[in-house]
Short mmCIF file of C-alpha atoms and ligand atoms in Angstrom, two decimals:
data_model
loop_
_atom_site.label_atom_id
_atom_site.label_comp_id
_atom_site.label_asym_id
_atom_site.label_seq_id
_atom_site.Cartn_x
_atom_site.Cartn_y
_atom_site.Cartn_z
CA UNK A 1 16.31 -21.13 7.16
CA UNK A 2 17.47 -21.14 3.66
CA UNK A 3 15.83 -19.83 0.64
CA UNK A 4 14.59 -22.57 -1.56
CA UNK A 5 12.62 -21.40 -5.00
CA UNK A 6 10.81 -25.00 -4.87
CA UNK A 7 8.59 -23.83 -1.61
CA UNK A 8 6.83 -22.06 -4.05
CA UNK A 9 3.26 -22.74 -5.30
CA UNK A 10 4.23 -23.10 -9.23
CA UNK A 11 8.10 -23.04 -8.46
CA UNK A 12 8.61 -25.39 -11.95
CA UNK A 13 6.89 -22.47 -13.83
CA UNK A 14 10.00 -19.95 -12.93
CA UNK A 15 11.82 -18.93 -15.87
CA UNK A 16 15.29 -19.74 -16.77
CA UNK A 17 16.25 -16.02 -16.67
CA UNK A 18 15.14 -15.48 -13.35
CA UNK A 19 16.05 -19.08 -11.77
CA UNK A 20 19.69 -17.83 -13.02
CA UNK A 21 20.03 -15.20 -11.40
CA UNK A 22 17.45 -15.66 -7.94
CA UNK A 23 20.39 -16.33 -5.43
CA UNK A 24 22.01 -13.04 -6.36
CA UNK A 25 18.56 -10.89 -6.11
CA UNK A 26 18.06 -12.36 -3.08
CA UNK A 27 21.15 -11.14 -1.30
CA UNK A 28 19.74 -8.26 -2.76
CA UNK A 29 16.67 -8.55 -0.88
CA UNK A 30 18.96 -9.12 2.42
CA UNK A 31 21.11 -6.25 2.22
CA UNK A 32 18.33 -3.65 1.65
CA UNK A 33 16.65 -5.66 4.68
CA UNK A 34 20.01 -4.96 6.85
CA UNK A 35 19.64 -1.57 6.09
CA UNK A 36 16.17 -0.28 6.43
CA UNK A 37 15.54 3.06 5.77
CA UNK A 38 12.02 5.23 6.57
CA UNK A 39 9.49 7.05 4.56
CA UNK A 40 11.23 9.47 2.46
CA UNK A 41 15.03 8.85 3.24
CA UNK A 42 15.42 6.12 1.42
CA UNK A 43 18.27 7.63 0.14
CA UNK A 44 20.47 4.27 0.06
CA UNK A 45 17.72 1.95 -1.15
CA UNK A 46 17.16 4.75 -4.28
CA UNK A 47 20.66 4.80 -4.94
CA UNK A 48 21.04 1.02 -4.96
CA UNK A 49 17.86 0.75 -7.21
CA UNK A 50 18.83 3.79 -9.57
CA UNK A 51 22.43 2.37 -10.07
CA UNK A 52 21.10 -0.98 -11.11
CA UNK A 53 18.50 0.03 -13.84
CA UNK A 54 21.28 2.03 -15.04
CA UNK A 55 23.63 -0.94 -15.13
CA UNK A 56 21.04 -2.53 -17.41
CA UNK A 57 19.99 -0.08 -19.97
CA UNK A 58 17.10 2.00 -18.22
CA UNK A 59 17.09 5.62 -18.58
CA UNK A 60 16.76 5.89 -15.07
CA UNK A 61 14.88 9.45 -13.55
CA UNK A 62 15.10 10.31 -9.34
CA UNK A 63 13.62 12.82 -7.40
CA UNK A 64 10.00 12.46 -7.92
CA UNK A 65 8.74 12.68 -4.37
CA UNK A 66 12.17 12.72 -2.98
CA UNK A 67 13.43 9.21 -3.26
CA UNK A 68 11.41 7.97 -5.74
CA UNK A 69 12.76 6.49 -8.82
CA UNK A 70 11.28 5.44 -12.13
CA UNK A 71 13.24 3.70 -14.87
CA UNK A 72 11.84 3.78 -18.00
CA UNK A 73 12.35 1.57 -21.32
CA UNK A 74 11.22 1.77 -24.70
CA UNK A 75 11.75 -0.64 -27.10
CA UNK A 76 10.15 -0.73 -31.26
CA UNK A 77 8.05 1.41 -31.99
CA UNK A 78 5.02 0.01 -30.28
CA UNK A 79 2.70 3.08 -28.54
CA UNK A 80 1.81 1.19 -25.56
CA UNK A 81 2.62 2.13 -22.26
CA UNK A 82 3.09 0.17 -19.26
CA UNK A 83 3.65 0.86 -15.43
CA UNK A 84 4.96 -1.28 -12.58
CA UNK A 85 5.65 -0.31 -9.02
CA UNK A 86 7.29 -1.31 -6.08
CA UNK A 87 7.51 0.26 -2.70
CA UNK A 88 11.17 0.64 -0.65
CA UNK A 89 10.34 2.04 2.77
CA UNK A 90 10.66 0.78 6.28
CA UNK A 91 8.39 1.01 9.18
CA UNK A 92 10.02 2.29 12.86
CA UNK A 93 9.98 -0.95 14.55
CA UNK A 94 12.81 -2.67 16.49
CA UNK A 95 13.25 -6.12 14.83
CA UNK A 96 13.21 -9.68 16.57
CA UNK A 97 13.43 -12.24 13.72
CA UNK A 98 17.15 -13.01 14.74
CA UNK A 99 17.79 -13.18 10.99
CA UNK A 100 21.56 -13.70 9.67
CA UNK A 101 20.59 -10.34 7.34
CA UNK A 102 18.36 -8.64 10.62
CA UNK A 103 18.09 -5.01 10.47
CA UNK A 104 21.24 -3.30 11.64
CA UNK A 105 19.50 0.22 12.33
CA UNK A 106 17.88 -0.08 15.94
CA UNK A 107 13.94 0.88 15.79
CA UNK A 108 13.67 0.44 11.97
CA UNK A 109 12.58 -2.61 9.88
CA UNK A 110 11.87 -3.77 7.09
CA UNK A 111 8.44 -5.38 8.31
CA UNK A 112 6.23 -5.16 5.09
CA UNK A 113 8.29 -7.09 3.14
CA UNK A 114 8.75 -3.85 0.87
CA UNK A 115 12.35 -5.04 0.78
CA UNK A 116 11.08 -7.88 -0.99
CA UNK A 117 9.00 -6.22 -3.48
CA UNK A 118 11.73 -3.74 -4.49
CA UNK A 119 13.61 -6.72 -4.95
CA UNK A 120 11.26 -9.10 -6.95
CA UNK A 121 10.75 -5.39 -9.56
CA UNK A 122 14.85 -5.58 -10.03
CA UNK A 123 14.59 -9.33 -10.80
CA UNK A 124 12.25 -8.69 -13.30
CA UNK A 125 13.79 -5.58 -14.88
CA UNK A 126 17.25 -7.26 -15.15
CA UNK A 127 15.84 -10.19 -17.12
CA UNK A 128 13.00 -8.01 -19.45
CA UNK A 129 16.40 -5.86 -20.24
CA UNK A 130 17.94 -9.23 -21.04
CA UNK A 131 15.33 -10.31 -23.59
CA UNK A 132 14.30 -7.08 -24.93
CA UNK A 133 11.35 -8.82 -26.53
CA UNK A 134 9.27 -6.60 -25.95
CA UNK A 135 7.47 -3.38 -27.93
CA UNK A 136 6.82 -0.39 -26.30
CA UNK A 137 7.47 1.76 -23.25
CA UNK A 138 7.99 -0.22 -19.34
CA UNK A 139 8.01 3.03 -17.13
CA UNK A 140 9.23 0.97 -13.28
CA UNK A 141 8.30 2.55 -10.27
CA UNK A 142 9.77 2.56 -7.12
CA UNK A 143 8.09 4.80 -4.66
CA UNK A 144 9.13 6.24 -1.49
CA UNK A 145 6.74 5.99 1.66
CA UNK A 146 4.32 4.14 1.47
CA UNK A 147 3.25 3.05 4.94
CA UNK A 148 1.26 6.54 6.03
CA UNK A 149 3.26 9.21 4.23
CA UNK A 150 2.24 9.05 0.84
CA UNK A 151 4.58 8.95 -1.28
CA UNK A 152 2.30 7.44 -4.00
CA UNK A 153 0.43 10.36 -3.90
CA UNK A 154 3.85 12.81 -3.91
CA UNK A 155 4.73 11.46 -7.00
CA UNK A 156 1.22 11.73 -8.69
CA UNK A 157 1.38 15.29 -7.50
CA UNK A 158 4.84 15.81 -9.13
CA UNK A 159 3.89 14.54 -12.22
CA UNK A 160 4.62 10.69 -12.45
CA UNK A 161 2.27 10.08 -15.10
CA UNK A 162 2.26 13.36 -16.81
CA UNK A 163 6.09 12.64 -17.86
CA UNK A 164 5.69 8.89 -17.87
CA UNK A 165 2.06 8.14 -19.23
CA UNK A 166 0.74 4.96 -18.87
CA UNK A 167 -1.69 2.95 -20.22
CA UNK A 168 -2.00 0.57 -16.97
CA UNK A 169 -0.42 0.08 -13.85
CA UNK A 170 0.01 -2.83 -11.52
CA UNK A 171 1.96 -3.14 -7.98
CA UNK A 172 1.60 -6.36 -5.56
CA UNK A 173 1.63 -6.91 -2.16
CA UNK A 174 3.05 -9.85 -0.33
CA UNK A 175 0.66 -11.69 1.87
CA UNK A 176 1.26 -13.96 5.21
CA UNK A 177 -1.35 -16.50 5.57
CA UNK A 178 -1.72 -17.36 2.25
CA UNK A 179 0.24 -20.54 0.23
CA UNK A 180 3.50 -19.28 -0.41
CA UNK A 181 3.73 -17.55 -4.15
CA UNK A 182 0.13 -18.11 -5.16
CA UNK A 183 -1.50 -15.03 -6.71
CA UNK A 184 -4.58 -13.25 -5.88
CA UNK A 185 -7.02 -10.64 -7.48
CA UNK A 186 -9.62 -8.98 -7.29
CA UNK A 187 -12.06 -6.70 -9.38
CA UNK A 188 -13.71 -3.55 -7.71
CA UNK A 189 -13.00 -2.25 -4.10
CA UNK A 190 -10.06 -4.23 -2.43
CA UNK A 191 -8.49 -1.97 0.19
CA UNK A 192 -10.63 0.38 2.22
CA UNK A 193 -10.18 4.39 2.89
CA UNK A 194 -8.62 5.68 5.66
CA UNK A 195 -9.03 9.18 7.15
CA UNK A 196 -8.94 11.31 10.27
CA UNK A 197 -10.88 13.20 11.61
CA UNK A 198 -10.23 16.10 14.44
CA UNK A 199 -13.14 17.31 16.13
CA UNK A 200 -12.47 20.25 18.85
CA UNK A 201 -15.48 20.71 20.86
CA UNK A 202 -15.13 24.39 22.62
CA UNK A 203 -17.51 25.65 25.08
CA UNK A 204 -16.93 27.86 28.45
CA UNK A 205 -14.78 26.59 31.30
CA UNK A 206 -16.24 26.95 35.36
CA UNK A 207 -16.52 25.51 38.20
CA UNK A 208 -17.62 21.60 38.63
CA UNK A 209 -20.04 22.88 41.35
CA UNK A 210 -22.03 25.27 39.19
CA UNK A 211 -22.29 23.57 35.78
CA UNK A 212 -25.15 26.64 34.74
CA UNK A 213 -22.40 29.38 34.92
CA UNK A 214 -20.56 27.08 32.08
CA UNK A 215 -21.00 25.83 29.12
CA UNK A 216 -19.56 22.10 29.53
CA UNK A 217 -18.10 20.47 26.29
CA UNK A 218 -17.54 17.34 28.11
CA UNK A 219 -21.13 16.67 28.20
CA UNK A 220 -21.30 17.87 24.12
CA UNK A 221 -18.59 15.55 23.55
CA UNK A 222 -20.61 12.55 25.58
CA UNK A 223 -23.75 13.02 22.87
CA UNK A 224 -21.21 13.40 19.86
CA UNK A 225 -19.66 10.16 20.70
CA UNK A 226 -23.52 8.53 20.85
CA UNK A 227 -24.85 10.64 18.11
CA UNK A 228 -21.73 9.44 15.31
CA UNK A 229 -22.93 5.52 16.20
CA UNK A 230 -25.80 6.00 14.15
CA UNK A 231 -24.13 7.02 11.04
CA UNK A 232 -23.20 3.33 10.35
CA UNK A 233 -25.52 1.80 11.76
CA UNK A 234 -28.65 4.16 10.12
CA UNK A 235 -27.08 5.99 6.94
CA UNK A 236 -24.56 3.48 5.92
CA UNK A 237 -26.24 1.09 3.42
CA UNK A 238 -25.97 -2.33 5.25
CA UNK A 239 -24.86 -4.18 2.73
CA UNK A 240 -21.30 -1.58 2.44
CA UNK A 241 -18.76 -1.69 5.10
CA UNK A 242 -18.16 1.74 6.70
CA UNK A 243 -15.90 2.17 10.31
CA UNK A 244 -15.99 5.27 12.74
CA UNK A 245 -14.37 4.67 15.74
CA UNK A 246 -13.40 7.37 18.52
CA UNK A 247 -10.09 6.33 18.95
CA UNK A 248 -9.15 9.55 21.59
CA UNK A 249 -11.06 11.33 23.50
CA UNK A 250 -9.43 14.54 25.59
CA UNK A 251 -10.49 17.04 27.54
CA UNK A 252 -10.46 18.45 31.60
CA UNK A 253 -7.90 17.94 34.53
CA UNK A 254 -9.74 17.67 37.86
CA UNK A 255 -12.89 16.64 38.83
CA UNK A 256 -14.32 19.98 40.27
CA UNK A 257 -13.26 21.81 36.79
CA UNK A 258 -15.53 22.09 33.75
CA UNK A 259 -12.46 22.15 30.99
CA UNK A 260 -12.85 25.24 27.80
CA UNK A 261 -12.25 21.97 25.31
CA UNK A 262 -12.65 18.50 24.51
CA UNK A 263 -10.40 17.27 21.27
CA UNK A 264 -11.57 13.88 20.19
CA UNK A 265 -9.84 12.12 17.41
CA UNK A 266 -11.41 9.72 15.00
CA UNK A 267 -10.42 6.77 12.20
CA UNK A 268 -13.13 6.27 9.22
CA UNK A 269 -12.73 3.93 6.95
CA UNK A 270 -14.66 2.16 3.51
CA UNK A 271 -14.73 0.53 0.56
CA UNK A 272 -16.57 2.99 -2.01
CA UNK A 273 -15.58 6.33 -2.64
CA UNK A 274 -19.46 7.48 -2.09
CA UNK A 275 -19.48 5.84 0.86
CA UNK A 276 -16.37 8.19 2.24
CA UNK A 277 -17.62 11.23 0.99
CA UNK A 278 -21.12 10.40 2.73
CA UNK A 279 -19.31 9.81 5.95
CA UNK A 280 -17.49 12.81 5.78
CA UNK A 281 -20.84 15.00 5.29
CA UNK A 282 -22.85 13.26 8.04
CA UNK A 283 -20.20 13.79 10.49
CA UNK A 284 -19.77 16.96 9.60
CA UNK A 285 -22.92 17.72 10.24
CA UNK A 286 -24.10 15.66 12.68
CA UNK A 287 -20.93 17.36 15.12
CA UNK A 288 -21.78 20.66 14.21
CA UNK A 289 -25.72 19.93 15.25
CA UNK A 290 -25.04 18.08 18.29
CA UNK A 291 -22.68 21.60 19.10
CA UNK A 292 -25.86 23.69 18.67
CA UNK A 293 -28.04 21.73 20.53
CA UNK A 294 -26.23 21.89 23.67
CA UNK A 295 -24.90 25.48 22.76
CA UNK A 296 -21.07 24.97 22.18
CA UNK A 297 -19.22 25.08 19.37
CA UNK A 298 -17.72 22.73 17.66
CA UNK A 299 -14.60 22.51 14.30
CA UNK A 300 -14.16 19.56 12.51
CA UNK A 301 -10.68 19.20 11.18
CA UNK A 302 -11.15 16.52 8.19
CA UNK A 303 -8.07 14.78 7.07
CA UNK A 304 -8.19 13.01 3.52
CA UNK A 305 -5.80 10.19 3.88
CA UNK A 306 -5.46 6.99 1.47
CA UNK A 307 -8.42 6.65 -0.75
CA UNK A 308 -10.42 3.17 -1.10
CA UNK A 309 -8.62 1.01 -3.39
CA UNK A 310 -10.48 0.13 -6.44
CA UNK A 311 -8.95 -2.45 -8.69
CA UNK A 312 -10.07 -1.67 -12.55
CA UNK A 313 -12.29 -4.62 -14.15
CA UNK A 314 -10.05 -4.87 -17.44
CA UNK A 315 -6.55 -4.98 -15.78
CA UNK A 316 -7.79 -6.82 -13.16
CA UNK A 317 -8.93 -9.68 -15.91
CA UNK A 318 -5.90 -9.04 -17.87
CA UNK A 319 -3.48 -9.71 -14.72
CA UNK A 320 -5.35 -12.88 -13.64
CA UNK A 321 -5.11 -14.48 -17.06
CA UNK A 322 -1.38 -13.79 -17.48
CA UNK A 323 -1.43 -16.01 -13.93
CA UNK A 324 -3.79 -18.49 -14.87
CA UNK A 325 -2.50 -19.18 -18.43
CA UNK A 326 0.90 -19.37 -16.93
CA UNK A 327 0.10 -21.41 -13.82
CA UNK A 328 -3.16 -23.01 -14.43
CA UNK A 329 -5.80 -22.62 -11.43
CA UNK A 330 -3.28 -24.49 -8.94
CA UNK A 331 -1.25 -21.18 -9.08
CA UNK A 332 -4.16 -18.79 -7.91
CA UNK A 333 -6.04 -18.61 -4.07
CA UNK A 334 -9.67 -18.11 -4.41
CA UNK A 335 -11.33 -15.40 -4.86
CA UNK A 336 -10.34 -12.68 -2.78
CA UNK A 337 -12.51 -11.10 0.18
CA UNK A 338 -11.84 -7.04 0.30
CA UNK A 339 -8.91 -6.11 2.93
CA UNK A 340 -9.42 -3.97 5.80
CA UNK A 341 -6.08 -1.84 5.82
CA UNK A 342 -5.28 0.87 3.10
CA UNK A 343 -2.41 0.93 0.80
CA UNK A 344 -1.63 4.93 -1.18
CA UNK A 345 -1.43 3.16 -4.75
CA UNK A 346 -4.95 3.60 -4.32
CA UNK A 347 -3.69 7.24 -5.46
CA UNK A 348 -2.02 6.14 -8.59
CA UNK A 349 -4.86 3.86 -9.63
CA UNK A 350 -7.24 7.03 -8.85
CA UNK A 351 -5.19 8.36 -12.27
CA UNK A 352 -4.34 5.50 -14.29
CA UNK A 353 -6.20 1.94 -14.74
CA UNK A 354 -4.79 -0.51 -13.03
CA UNK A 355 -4.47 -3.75 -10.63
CA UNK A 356 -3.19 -4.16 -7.23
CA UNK A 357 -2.46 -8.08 -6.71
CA UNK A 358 -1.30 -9.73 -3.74
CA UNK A 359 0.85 -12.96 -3.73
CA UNK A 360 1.08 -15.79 -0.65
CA UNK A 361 4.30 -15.32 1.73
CA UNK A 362 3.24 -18.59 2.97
CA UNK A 363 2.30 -19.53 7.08
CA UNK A 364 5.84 -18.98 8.88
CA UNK A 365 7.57 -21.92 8.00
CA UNK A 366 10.16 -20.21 6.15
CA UNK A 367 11.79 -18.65 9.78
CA UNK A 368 12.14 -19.58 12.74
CA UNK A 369 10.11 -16.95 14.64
CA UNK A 370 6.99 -18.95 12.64
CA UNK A 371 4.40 -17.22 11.09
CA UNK A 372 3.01 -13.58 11.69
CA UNK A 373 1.00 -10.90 9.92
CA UNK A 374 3.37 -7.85 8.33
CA UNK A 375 3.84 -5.23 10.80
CA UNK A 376 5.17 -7.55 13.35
CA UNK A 377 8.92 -6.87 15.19
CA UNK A 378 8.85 -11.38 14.28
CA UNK A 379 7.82 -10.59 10.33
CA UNK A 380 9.90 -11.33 7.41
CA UNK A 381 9.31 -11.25 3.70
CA UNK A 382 9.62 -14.75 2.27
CA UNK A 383 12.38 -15.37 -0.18
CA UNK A 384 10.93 -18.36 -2.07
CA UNK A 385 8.89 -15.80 -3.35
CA UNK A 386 10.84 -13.80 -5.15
CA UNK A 387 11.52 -15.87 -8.54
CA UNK A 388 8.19 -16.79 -9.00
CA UNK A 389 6.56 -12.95 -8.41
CA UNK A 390 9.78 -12.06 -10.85
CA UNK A 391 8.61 -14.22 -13.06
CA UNK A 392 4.99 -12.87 -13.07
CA UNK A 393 6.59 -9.39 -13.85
CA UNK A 394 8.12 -10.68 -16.61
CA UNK A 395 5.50 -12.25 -18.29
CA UNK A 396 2.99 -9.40 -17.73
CA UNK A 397 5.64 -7.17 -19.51
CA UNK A 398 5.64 -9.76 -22.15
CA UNK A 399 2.24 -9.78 -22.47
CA UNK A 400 1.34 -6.55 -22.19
CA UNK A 401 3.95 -5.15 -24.61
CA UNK A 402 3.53 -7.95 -26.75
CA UNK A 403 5.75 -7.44 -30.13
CA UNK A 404 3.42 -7.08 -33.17
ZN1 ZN B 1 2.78 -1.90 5.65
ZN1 ZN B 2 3.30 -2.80 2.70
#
């Protein structure tokens, strides 16, 4: 099916600059689709992105985290600072849309629509170099890896916003389900944590039939398993959402054998940052007391993965009003409930105030393989959304850097 910029929610509101030159960004969007690339090698996608801030005026610096590129701008003599990223990786999944621009690297896809977002940022920085009407510093970021790797947090490691300071920083997320290119927000918690855990329960491998020469860490694993159900359900305030699942469970061979080990493996997830780092002590210590009781011993190998993320009130406001003056109420869902999945700008937003925004990439009817959530081989990112999502860029950037 065709693109068509009037699909979109507030499609009248695109601006001129962006409405002129939507068809090109577009095949844009389709050739970094046809040639997806995965966390950290994004070596083409960076190249493409690097050479075309360069083409319009950026002073354009890569290798933070690898791939990652930021292309900064300064215009006047304005002090304010202003950040915007978009994501370029790929996830390993074998595509099925059947898509004229389909993925032509077997097993890897474009499935978050981060094709599209990388995409919508270039839109935007081609037309804010156009106008240079603004007054101040536009630092874009495009990061590498986003879906597990971390690249967010590589480049806040490296130094992003030591050498490019900011004074906020926004990013958006496309969103199936929701009216194609209406925005959304939300103040607070919006995307939950997610870390691993690695508990190795060790105690002293015998024979099935006498269980009292052994020390059996099947049976420690059993009351670990019980014991960790009661950290949501009793220490876990019950109006905060906390997860922790046993998603694998190992351990023993044959049924007459009482194994050395058990290795179970565990997701945890929440919304508030004291709510992780309770979780993390209680099942800490709750493993290691469980171990005692029943006299093995037990390591707990605690990954830190993606931090909740927490939206800041101000930016929040400020990127909603930039919508609503814009596109009136019409161009905004309702308010948002908090999302269960994680996203690593949490890590950026950990170091610099800032907003994380989704926008609608409509219910399917834009291919034929109807609608599906991201993540899906039948997913793709939804082009009538590009002009007006460049066109929220744009004005942010206007706003934001307003000249005096
Ligand atoms: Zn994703
Ligand atoms: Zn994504």
């Amino acid at each position: 099916m065709t693109f068509r910029i009037q699909d979109a929610a507030g499609a009248e509101h695109v601006l001129p600059s962006v409405r002129d030159i939507a068809a090109e960004m577009v095949s844009v969007r389709h050739q970094i689709h046809a040639n997806p690339e995965l966390a950290f090698e994004e070596f083409d996608t960076s190249a493409l992105v690097a050479e075309r801030l360069r083409s319009w005026g950026y002073e354009v610096h890569q290798g933070l985290a690898g791939t990652g590129v930021v292309g900064s701008l300064k215009l006047g003599q304005g002090t304010r600072r202003l950040g915007i990223r978009a994501d370029m990786d790929a996830l390993p999944i074998h595509e099925a849309t059947g898509v004229p621009y389909a993925s032509r690297v077997p097993g890897k896809m474009h499935a978050c629509g981060h094709d599209g977002h990388t995409a919508i940022l270039l839109a935007a920085a081609r037309c804010i170099a156009q106008e240079r009407s603004f007054d101040g510093t536009l630092n874009l970021i495009f990061q590498p890896a986003e879906e597990g790797l971390g690249g967010g947090r590589r480049m806040v490691e490296e130094g992003l916003f030591d050498r490019f300071p900011c004074d906020a920083v926004f990013a958006l997320h496309n969103m199936p389900g929701f009216p194609v290119g209406k925005f959304g927000f939300k103040s607070g918690s919006f995307m939950a944590s997610s870390d691993s855990v690695t508990v190795t329960v060790k105690g002293k491998g015998g024979h099935g039939s006498a269980p009292h020469q052994s020390c059996d860490p099947v049976v420690a694993a059993a009351h670990i398993v019980i014991a960790l159900q009661t950290i949501v359900s009793r220490n876990v305030d019950p109006r905060d959402m906390a997860v922790v699942s046993v998603g694998a469970i190992r351990g023993g061979d044959a049924p007459n054998v009482i194994p050395d080990s058990v290795l179970m493996r565990l997701t945890v997830r929440a919304y508030r940052p004291e709510v992780r780092a309770m979780l993390r002590e209680r099942i800490t210590e709750l493993v290691k007391a469980q171990a005692v009781t029943l006299g093995v011993q037990a390591e707990v190998d605690y990954h830190w993965r993606y931090p909740a993320l927490v939206n800041d009130e101000a930016p929040t406001r400020f990127a909603r009003e930039v919508a609503l003056d814009w596109l009136g109420e019409d161009g905004l869902l309702p308010e948002l409930a908090p999302l269960t999945g994680s996203e690593d700008f949490s890590f950026m937003l950990e170091k610099c105030p800032g907003s994380y925004l989704i926008v609608g990439n409509g219910t399917g009817e834009h291919h034929a393989t109807g609608g599906c959530m991201v993540h899906n081989p039948g997913y793709d990112f939804n082009d009538a959304m590009l002009p007006i999502a460049a066109s929220y860029w744009v004005q942010l950037v206007r706003r934001f850097l307003q000249s005096a």
